[in-house]
Amino acid sequence: MSRERNLPKQAVQNALTEALLKGYERYRRMQSLEGSNFPEDYFNNFKVELDLEAEGFRVLATKTVVEAASQPDQEVAFNTKPAAAVGLGDTVVVDVTPDQGEFGRLAALQTKQVLTQKLQEQQCQLIKEQFLELRGTVVQARVIRIERKATIVGVSSGAGKPEVEAELPNYEKLLQDNYSTDAKLKVYLKKVYETPRQGPQLRVSRATTGLVAGILTGIVPEIQQETIQIIAVVRDATPESPLVVSRSKIAVDTQQPDLDPVAVCVGENGARLQAVVSELRGEKVDIIRWSDDPATYIARALYPAQVEKVLLVDPETLVAEVFLPADQLPLALGPDEQNLRLAARLTGWQIELKT
């Protein structure tokens, strides 16, 4: 169990002892005429000891020595005391382990159910401790299997740490990705479930803008050092038309006047940008410089189109007219008007194109 669930052996032992104790409680309730009328703290004086060598267990009860025992689960009569040195009012530990045949199917079923629940809780807690701080970052993943609604990938919280299963839902996938078994890909850790659930405790994405920003950050040291800032990212990861390629636009800026943030992010001979595109399996990625002047920002956002003039028609409702040569109109629109939509989302302005 420890190996299969990537849990420390002690955690599995703790879960097993708690499950066996619950199974014993069920066994005692079935024996007693009072049934479920036992008080909530009735079994507080019981504990389970595992014997890993003999592959067995014992149920032990701490009982008080009295003249005449009226509560056999908590008391032992003085004349049946297990040791001569024990007096009235003392406590003794008594082995109350039932024979294997006496334990019963329902008690065994209770043990199994509680064990499953406790192991899930232990796994959930361990995954929370390992991955909660990594939420919102990009991690390396390996495809484990493909299910009807999702692909299950293995992710690790660090070098030498065991893989943990994560769910990559179909709606978070990229159409151009290869999801064959053992394929490697980077994913964005979107959610860490904090309570046990059916299925993986982690949910990852390939379609979020966070993946693009995270990959670029991992490739460009200047972003990691905060010399360059990513101001905004927009993305059309899953275009409606199969003929349209997925596309992202990233706005970057810097406070250093002698530094060109776009050139730094693109890299020498486009090497850094190509590395991002490669990780996204051929997605088009436009990197532009942010500007606090809306007209300049809108003109840059329509890249690769060359714009002649931007007129801010209504700054209150954020409507702008963009004038450009007729031969630049297809570039400004993009296939299925994808480029225009992304530019509008990046700037927050409604853009009307005019030739």
Short mmCIF file of C-alpha atoms in Angstrom, two decimals:
data_model
loop_
_atom_site.label_atom_id
_atom_site.label_comp_id
_atom_site.label_asym_id
_atom_site.label_seq_id
_atom_site.Cartn_x
_atom_site.Cartn_y
_atom_site.Cartn_z
CA MET A 1 0.00 0.00 0.00
CA SER A 2 2.84 2.38 0.83
CA ARG A 3 4.46 1.78 -2.54
CA GLU A 4 1.24 1.90 -4.57
CA ARG A 5 -0.02 5.14 -3.01
CA ASN A 6 3.35 6.89 -2.57
CA LEU A 7 2.72 7.14 1.17
CA PRO A 8 5.19 6.74 4.06
CA LYS A 9 4.89 3.32 5.72
CA GLN A 10 4.06 4.95 9.06
CA ALA A 11 1.10 6.74 7.48
CA VAL A 12 -0.26 3.44 6.15
CA GLN A 13 0.24 1.78 9.55
CA ASN A 14 -1.64 4.60 11.28
CA ALA A 15 -4.51 4.30 8.81
CA LEU A 16 -4.62 0.51 9.25
CA THR A 17 -4.69 0.63 13.06
CA GLU A 18 -7.51 3.21 12.99
CA ALA A 19 -9.45 1.13 10.48
CA LEU A 20 -9.04 -2.07 12.54
CA LEU A 21 -10.25 -0.24 15.64
CA LYS A 22 -13.37 0.90 13.77
CA GLY A 23 -13.87 -2.67 12.59
CA TYR A 24 -13.63 -3.89 16.19
CA GLU A 25 -16.18 -1.28 17.26
CA ARG A 26 -18.56 -2.62 14.62
CA TYR A 27 -17.93 -6.15 15.88
CA ARG A 28 -18.75 -5.14 19.48
CA ARG A 29 -21.88 -3.22 18.46
CA MET A 30 -23.15 -6.30 16.63
CA GLN A 31 -22.51 -8.40 19.76
CA SER A 32 -24.28 -6.02 22.13
CA LEU A 33 -28.01 -5.77 22.66
CA GLU A 34 -27.57 -2.01 23.14
CA GLY A 35 -26.26 -1.79 19.57
CA SER A 36 -25.72 1.80 18.51
CA ASN A 37 -26.54 3.15 21.97
CA PHE A 38 -22.88 3.08 22.95
CA PRO A 39 -21.74 6.60 23.98
CA GLU A 40 -19.45 8.40 21.56
CA ASP A 41 -16.42 7.97 23.83
CA TYR A 42 -17.22 4.35 24.70
CA PHE A 43 -14.22 2.91 22.83
CA ASN A 44 -11.66 5.51 23.91
CA ASN A 45 -9.92 2.94 26.12
CA PHE A 46 -9.26 0.58 23.18
CA LYS A 47 -6.25 0.56 20.88
CA VAL A 48 -4.85 -1.66 18.14
CA GLU A 49 -1.26 -2.88 17.93
CA LEU A 50 0.13 -4.15 14.64
CA ASP A 51 2.62 -6.99 14.52
CA LEU A 52 4.37 -6.49 11.18
CA GLU A 53 6.58 -9.55 11.62
CA ALA A 54 3.72 -11.97 12.27
CA GLU A 55 1.40 -10.05 9.93
CA GLY A 56 -1.26 -9.78 12.59
CA PHE A 57 -2.78 -7.40 15.09
CA ARG A 58 -4.04 -7.23 18.65
CA VAL A 59 -6.91 -5.26 20.15
CA LEU A 60 -6.04 -4.07 23.65
CA ALA A 61 -8.39 -2.54 26.23
CA THR A 62 -7.29 -0.54 29.26
CA LYS A 63 -9.67 -1.55 32.08
CA THR A 64 -10.15 -0.50 35.69
CA VAL A 65 -10.00 -3.17 38.43
CA VAL A 66 -13.26 -3.17 40.46
CA GLU A 67 -15.04 -5.46 42.94
CA ALA A 68 -17.72 -6.52 40.44
CA ALA A 69 -17.53 -5.52 36.77
CA SER A 70 -20.77 -4.00 35.45
CA GLN A 71 -19.18 -2.60 32.27
CA PRO A 72 -17.04 -5.43 30.85
CA ASP A 73 -15.46 -3.22 28.15
CA GLN A 74 -14.14 -0.76 30.76
CA GLU A 75 -13.88 -2.82 33.95
CA VAL A 76 -12.38 -6.11 35.15
CA ALA A 77 -13.43 -7.90 38.35
CA PHE A 78 -10.85 -8.00 41.16
CA ASN A 79 -10.90 -11.77 41.40
CA THR A 80 -10.07 -12.13 37.69
CA LYS A 81 -7.25 -9.61 37.72
CA PRO A 82 -4.39 -10.60 35.41
CA ALA A 83 -1.60 -9.80 37.88
CA ALA A 84 -1.29 -10.38 41.64
CA ALA A 85 0.27 -6.96 42.22
CA VAL A 86 -2.84 -5.16 40.95
CA GLY A 87 -5.26 -3.65 43.47
CA LEU A 88 -8.73 -2.13 43.32
CA GLY A 89 -8.83 1.07 41.26
CA ASP A 90 -5.71 0.18 39.28
CA THR A 91 -5.79 -0.11 35.49
CA VAL A 92 -4.70 -3.10 33.47
CA VAL A 93 -4.31 -3.77 29.75
CA VAL A 94 -6.32 -6.74 28.54
CA ASP A 95 -6.03 -8.48 25.16
CA VAL A 96 -9.59 -8.58 23.73
CA THR A 97 -8.71 -9.58 20.16
CA PRO A 98 -11.55 -11.68 18.70
CA ASP A 99 -10.80 -14.91 16.89
CA GLN A 100 -10.52 -14.53 13.14
CA GLY A 101 -13.79 -16.34 12.54
CA GLU A 102 -15.64 -14.16 15.04
CA PHE A 103 -14.73 -10.84 13.50
CA GLY A 104 -17.50 -11.10 10.91
CA ARG A 105 -18.04 -9.95 7.37
CA LEU A 106 -19.61 -6.60 8.30
CA ALA A 107 -16.79 -5.77 10.70
CA ALA A 108 -14.24 -6.65 8.01
CA LEU A 109 -16.15 -4.51 5.50
CA GLN A 110 -16.16 -1.60 7.96
CA THR A 111 -12.41 -1.99 8.37
CA LYS A 112 -11.87 -1.93 4.62
CA GLN A 113 -14.07 1.16 4.12
CA VAL A 114 -12.36 3.12 6.89
CA LEU A 115 -8.92 2.07 5.64
CA THR A 116 -9.72 3.31 2.14
CA GLN A 117 -11.03 6.59 3.54
CA LYS A 118 -8.02 7.15 5.80
CA LEU A 119 -5.54 6.36 3.02
CA GLN A 120 -7.32 8.85 0.76
CA GLU A 121 -7.09 11.47 3.52
CA GLN A 122 -3.39 10.73 4.01
CA GLN A 123 -2.77 10.99 0.27
CA CYS A 124 -4.74 14.22 0.07
CA GLN A 125 -2.75 15.75 2.94
CA LEU A 126 0.58 14.66 1.47
CA ILE A 127 -0.29 16.05 -1.97
CA LYS A 128 -1.43 19.33 -0.40
CA GLU A 129 1.87 19.67 1.44
CA GLN A 130 3.86 18.99 -1.74
CA PHE A 131 1.88 20.89 -4.37
CA LEU A 132 -0.09 23.72 -2.74
CA GLU A 133 2.84 26.13 -3.13
CA LEU A 134 3.28 25.03 -6.76
CA ARG A 135 -0.31 25.95 -7.70
CA GLY A 136 -0.23 28.56 -10.46
CA THR A 137 3.13 27.42 -11.82
CA VAL A 138 4.29 25.33 -14.79
CA VAL A 139 5.47 21.78 -14.07
CA GLN A 140 6.77 18.92 -16.19
CA ALA A 141 4.30 16.09 -16.84
CA ARG A 142 4.28 12.62 -18.35
CA VAL A 143 1.23 11.04 -19.98
CA ILE A 144 0.14 7.96 -18.02
CA ARG A 145 -3.17 6.99 -19.60
CA ILE A 146 -6.05 8.40 -21.62
CA GLU A 147 -9.59 8.23 -20.24
CA ARG A 148 -12.90 9.24 -21.78
CA LYS A 149 -13.12 12.71 -20.19
CA ALA A 150 -9.48 13.41 -19.39
CA THR A 151 -5.87 12.42 -19.82
CA ILE A 152 -4.11 11.34 -16.62
CA VAL A 153 -0.56 12.65 -16.34
CA GLY A 154 2.15 12.17 -13.73
CA VAL A 155 3.72 15.26 -12.16
CA SER A 156 6.41 15.62 -9.53
CA SER A 157 6.93 18.33 -6.92
CA GLY A 158 10.71 18.20 -7.35
CA ALA A 159 13.75 16.15 -8.29
CA GLY A 160 13.70 12.74 -6.66
CA LYS A 161 10.06 13.11 -5.54
CA PRO A 162 7.59 10.42 -6.65
CA GLU A 163 5.10 11.12 -9.43
CA VAL A 164 1.55 12.04 -8.47
CA GLU A 165 -1.39 11.62 -10.82
CA ALA A 166 -3.02 14.79 -12.17
CA GLU A 167 -6.12 15.19 -14.29
CA LEU A 168 -5.88 17.03 -17.62
CA PRO A 169 -9.54 17.43 -18.72
CA ASN A 170 -10.34 17.29 -22.42
CA TYR A 171 -11.42 20.96 -22.38
CA GLU A 172 -7.96 21.94 -21.06
CA LYS A 173 -6.07 20.21 -23.90
CA LEU A 174 -4.47 21.58 -27.05
CA LEU A 175 -5.57 20.00 -30.32
CA GLN A 176 -2.00 19.89 -31.62
CA ASP A 177 -0.62 17.99 -28.62
CA ASN A 178 0.58 14.40 -28.65
CA TYR A 179 -1.04 12.49 -25.80
CA SER A 180 0.52 9.08 -26.40
CA THR A 181 1.68 7.15 -23.33
CA ASP A 182 4.92 8.47 -21.76
CA ALA A 183 4.85 11.65 -23.88
CA LYS A 184 6.44 14.58 -22.02
CA LEU A 185 4.85 18.00 -21.87
CA LYS A 186 4.66 21.05 -19.64
CA VAL A 187 1.39 21.77 -17.85
CA TYR A 188 0.00 24.57 -15.69
CA LEU A 189 -1.00 23.41 -12.19
CA LYS A 190 -4.47 24.92 -11.99
CA LYS A 191 -6.03 23.31 -8.91
CA VAL A 192 -5.02 21.35 -5.81
CA TYR A 193 -8.10 19.76 -4.27
CA GLU A 194 -7.93 20.13 -0.50
CA THR A 195 -10.41 17.36 0.37
CA PRO A 196 -10.31 13.71 -0.75
CA ARG A 197 -12.17 12.98 -3.98
CA GLN A 198 -12.67 10.25 -6.54
CA GLY A 199 -9.84 10.60 -9.03
CA PRO A 200 -6.61 12.63 -8.93
CA GLN A 201 -6.15 15.40 -6.37
CA LEU A 202 -4.54 17.70 -8.97
CA ARG A 203 -5.98 19.37 -12.05
CA VAL A 204 -3.68 20.75 -14.75
CA SER A 205 -4.16 22.67 -17.98
CA ARG A 206 -2.54 23.14 -21.37
CA ALA A 207 -5.06 25.72 -22.58
CA THR A 208 -4.72 28.48 -19.96
CA THR A 209 -2.84 31.75 -20.44
CA GLY A 210 -0.84 30.84 -17.34
CA LEU A 211 0.97 28.13 -19.29
CA VAL A 212 2.23 30.62 -21.89
CA ALA A 213 3.38 33.10 -19.23
CA GLY A 214 4.97 30.33 -17.17
CA ILE A 215 6.90 28.84 -20.09
CA LEU A 216 8.17 32.27 -21.18
CA THR A 217 9.20 33.06 -17.60
CA GLY A 218 11.12 29.78 -17.37
CA ILE A 219 13.01 30.56 -20.56
CA VAL A 220 13.79 34.28 -20.01
CA PRO A 221 15.99 34.95 -16.93
CA GLU A 222 15.22 38.68 -17.11
CA ILE A 223 11.56 37.95 -16.33
CA GLN A 224 12.57 35.74 -13.41
CA GLN A 225 14.76 38.58 -12.12
CA GLU A 226 11.84 41.03 -12.64
CA THR A 227 13.92 43.21 -14.95
CA ILE A 228 11.17 42.58 -17.50
CA GLN A 229 7.51 42.28 -16.50
CA ILE A 230 4.72 40.38 -18.23
CA ILE A 231 1.83 42.87 -18.22
CA ALA A 232 -0.89 40.86 -19.96
CA VAL A 233 -1.46 37.61 -21.83
CA VAL A 234 -4.40 36.63 -24.03
CA ARG A 235 -4.84 33.37 -25.84
CA ASP A 236 -7.04 31.49 -28.29
CA ALA A 237 -5.88 27.99 -27.37
CA THR A 238 -8.72 26.03 -28.96
CA PRO A 239 -10.02 27.84 -32.07
CA GLU A 240 -13.49 26.84 -33.24
CA SER A 241 -12.28 26.24 -36.80
CA PRO A 242 -9.85 23.33 -37.30
CA LEU A 243 -8.16 25.43 -40.00
CA VAL A 244 -7.11 28.12 -37.49
CA VAL A 245 -3.91 27.66 -35.46
CA SER A 246 -3.94 28.51 -31.75
CA ARG A 247 -2.42 31.89 -30.95
CA SER A 248 -1.25 33.94 -27.97
CA LYS A 249 -0.33 37.59 -27.50
CA ILE A 250 1.95 38.70 -24.67
CA ALA A 251 2.53 42.32 -23.61
CA VAL A 252 5.82 42.95 -21.80
CA ASP A 253 7.51 46.03 -20.38
CA THR A 254 10.58 47.18 -18.48
CA GLN A 255 11.60 50.14 -16.35
CA GLN A 256 15.11 50.17 -17.84
CA PRO A 257 15.23 52.73 -20.69
CA ASP A 258 18.18 51.08 -22.45
CA LEU A 259 16.57 47.64 -22.60
CA ASP A 260 14.27 46.33 -25.36
CA PRO A 261 12.00 43.83 -23.57
CA VAL A 262 10.60 42.37 -26.79
CA ALA A 263 14.06 41.69 -28.23
CA VAL A 264 15.17 40.09 -24.97
CA CYS A 265 12.11 37.81 -24.88
CA VAL A 266 12.43 36.87 -28.55
CA GLY A 267 16.11 36.08 -28.05
CA GLU A 268 19.02 35.97 -30.44
CA ASN A 269 17.82 34.76 -33.84
CA GLY A 270 14.42 34.16 -32.21
CA ALA A 271 15.74 31.27 -30.11
CA ARG A 272 13.77 32.03 -26.95
CA LEU A 273 10.50 32.62 -28.78
CA GLN A 274 11.03 29.44 -30.78
CA ALA A 275 11.50 27.50 -27.54
CA VAL A 276 8.11 28.77 -26.34
CA VAL A 277 6.46 27.88 -29.65
CA SER A 278 8.03 24.42 -29.53
CA GLU A 279 6.65 23.77 -26.02
CA LEU A 280 3.21 24.80 -27.28
CA ARG A 281 3.52 22.47 -30.29
CA GLY A 282 3.52 25.14 -32.98
CA GLU A 283 1.18 27.73 -31.44
CA LYS A 284 1.72 31.25 -32.81
CA VAL A 285 3.04 33.60 -30.13
CA ASP A 286 3.23 37.39 -30.57
CA ILE A 287 5.32 39.36 -28.07
CA ILE A 288 4.69 43.10 -28.06
CA ARG A 289 5.71 45.98 -25.84
CA TRP A 290 3.06 47.41 -23.53
CA SER A 291 2.41 51.16 -23.59
CA ASP A 292 0.44 53.46 -21.32
CA ASP A 293 -0.65 55.32 -24.47
CA PRO A 294 -3.77 53.44 -25.71
CA ALA A 295 -3.23 54.38 -29.38
CA THR A 296 0.33 53.06 -29.36
CA TYR A 297 -0.71 49.93 -27.45
CA ILE A 298 -3.56 49.18 -29.89
CA ALA A 299 -1.26 49.60 -32.90
CA ARG A 300 1.27 47.20 -31.41
CA ALA A 301 -1.43 44.71 -30.39
CA LEU A 302 -2.50 44.28 -34.03
CA TYR A 303 0.93 42.86 -34.92
CA PRO A 304 1.91 41.60 -37.49
CA ALA A 305 -0.19 44.24 -39.28
CA GLN A 306 1.40 47.65 -39.93
CA VAL A 307 -0.96 50.40 -38.76
CA GLU A 308 -1.06 53.97 -40.16
CA LYS A 309 -3.12 55.71 -37.48
CA VAL A 310 -5.22 54.98 -34.40
CA LEU A 311 -8.08 57.31 -33.51
CA LEU A 312 -9.55 57.03 -30.01
CA VAL A 313 -13.20 57.67 -30.90
CA ASP A 314 -14.65 57.33 -27.40
CA PRO A 315 -12.21 56.96 -24.48
CA GLU A 316 -15.12 56.44 -22.05
CA THR A 317 -16.59 53.39 -23.80
CA LEU A 318 -13.13 52.41 -25.12
CA VAL A 319 -13.88 52.52 -28.85
CA ALA A 320 -11.02 53.08 -31.32
CA GLU A 321 -10.76 53.31 -35.10
CA VAL A 322 -7.62 51.93 -36.71
CA PHE A 323 -6.59 53.05 -40.21
CA LEU A 324 -4.30 50.82 -42.23
CA PRO A 325 -3.44 50.01 -45.88
CA ALA A 326 -5.76 47.58 -47.63
CA ASP A 327 -3.01 44.99 -47.97
CA GLN A 328 -2.57 44.99 -44.17
CA LEU A 329 -6.23 44.29 -43.43
CA PRO A 330 -5.95 40.47 -43.71
CA LEU A 331 -3.02 40.51 -41.29
CA ALA A 332 -4.89 42.72 -38.81
CA LEU A 333 -7.93 40.48 -38.94
CA GLY A 334 -6.11 37.18 -38.99
CA PRO A 335 -7.77 33.88 -39.91
CA ASP A 336 -11.39 33.88 -38.70
CA GLU A 337 -10.67 37.40 -37.26
CA GLN A 338 -8.58 35.76 -34.53
CA ASN A 339 -5.87 38.45 -34.50
CA LEU A 340 -8.40 41.27 -34.15
CA ARG A 341 -10.23 39.55 -31.29
CA LEU A 342 -7.00 38.89 -29.40
CA ALA A 343 -5.84 42.51 -29.87
CA ALA A 344 -9.17 43.74 -28.49
CA ARG A 345 -8.91 41.46 -25.48
CA LEU A 346 -5.28 42.43 -24.85
CA THR A 347 -5.96 46.18 -24.89
CA GLY A 348 -9.51 46.20 -23.55
CA TRP A 349 -10.62 48.41 -26.46
CA GLN A 350 -13.25 47.78 -29.14
CA ILE A 351 -11.27 48.08 -32.38
CA GLU A 352 -12.84 49.06 -35.71
CA LEU A 353 -10.60 48.58 -38.74
CA LYS A 354 -10.71 51.05 -41.66
CA THR A 355 -8.69 51.01 -44.86
#
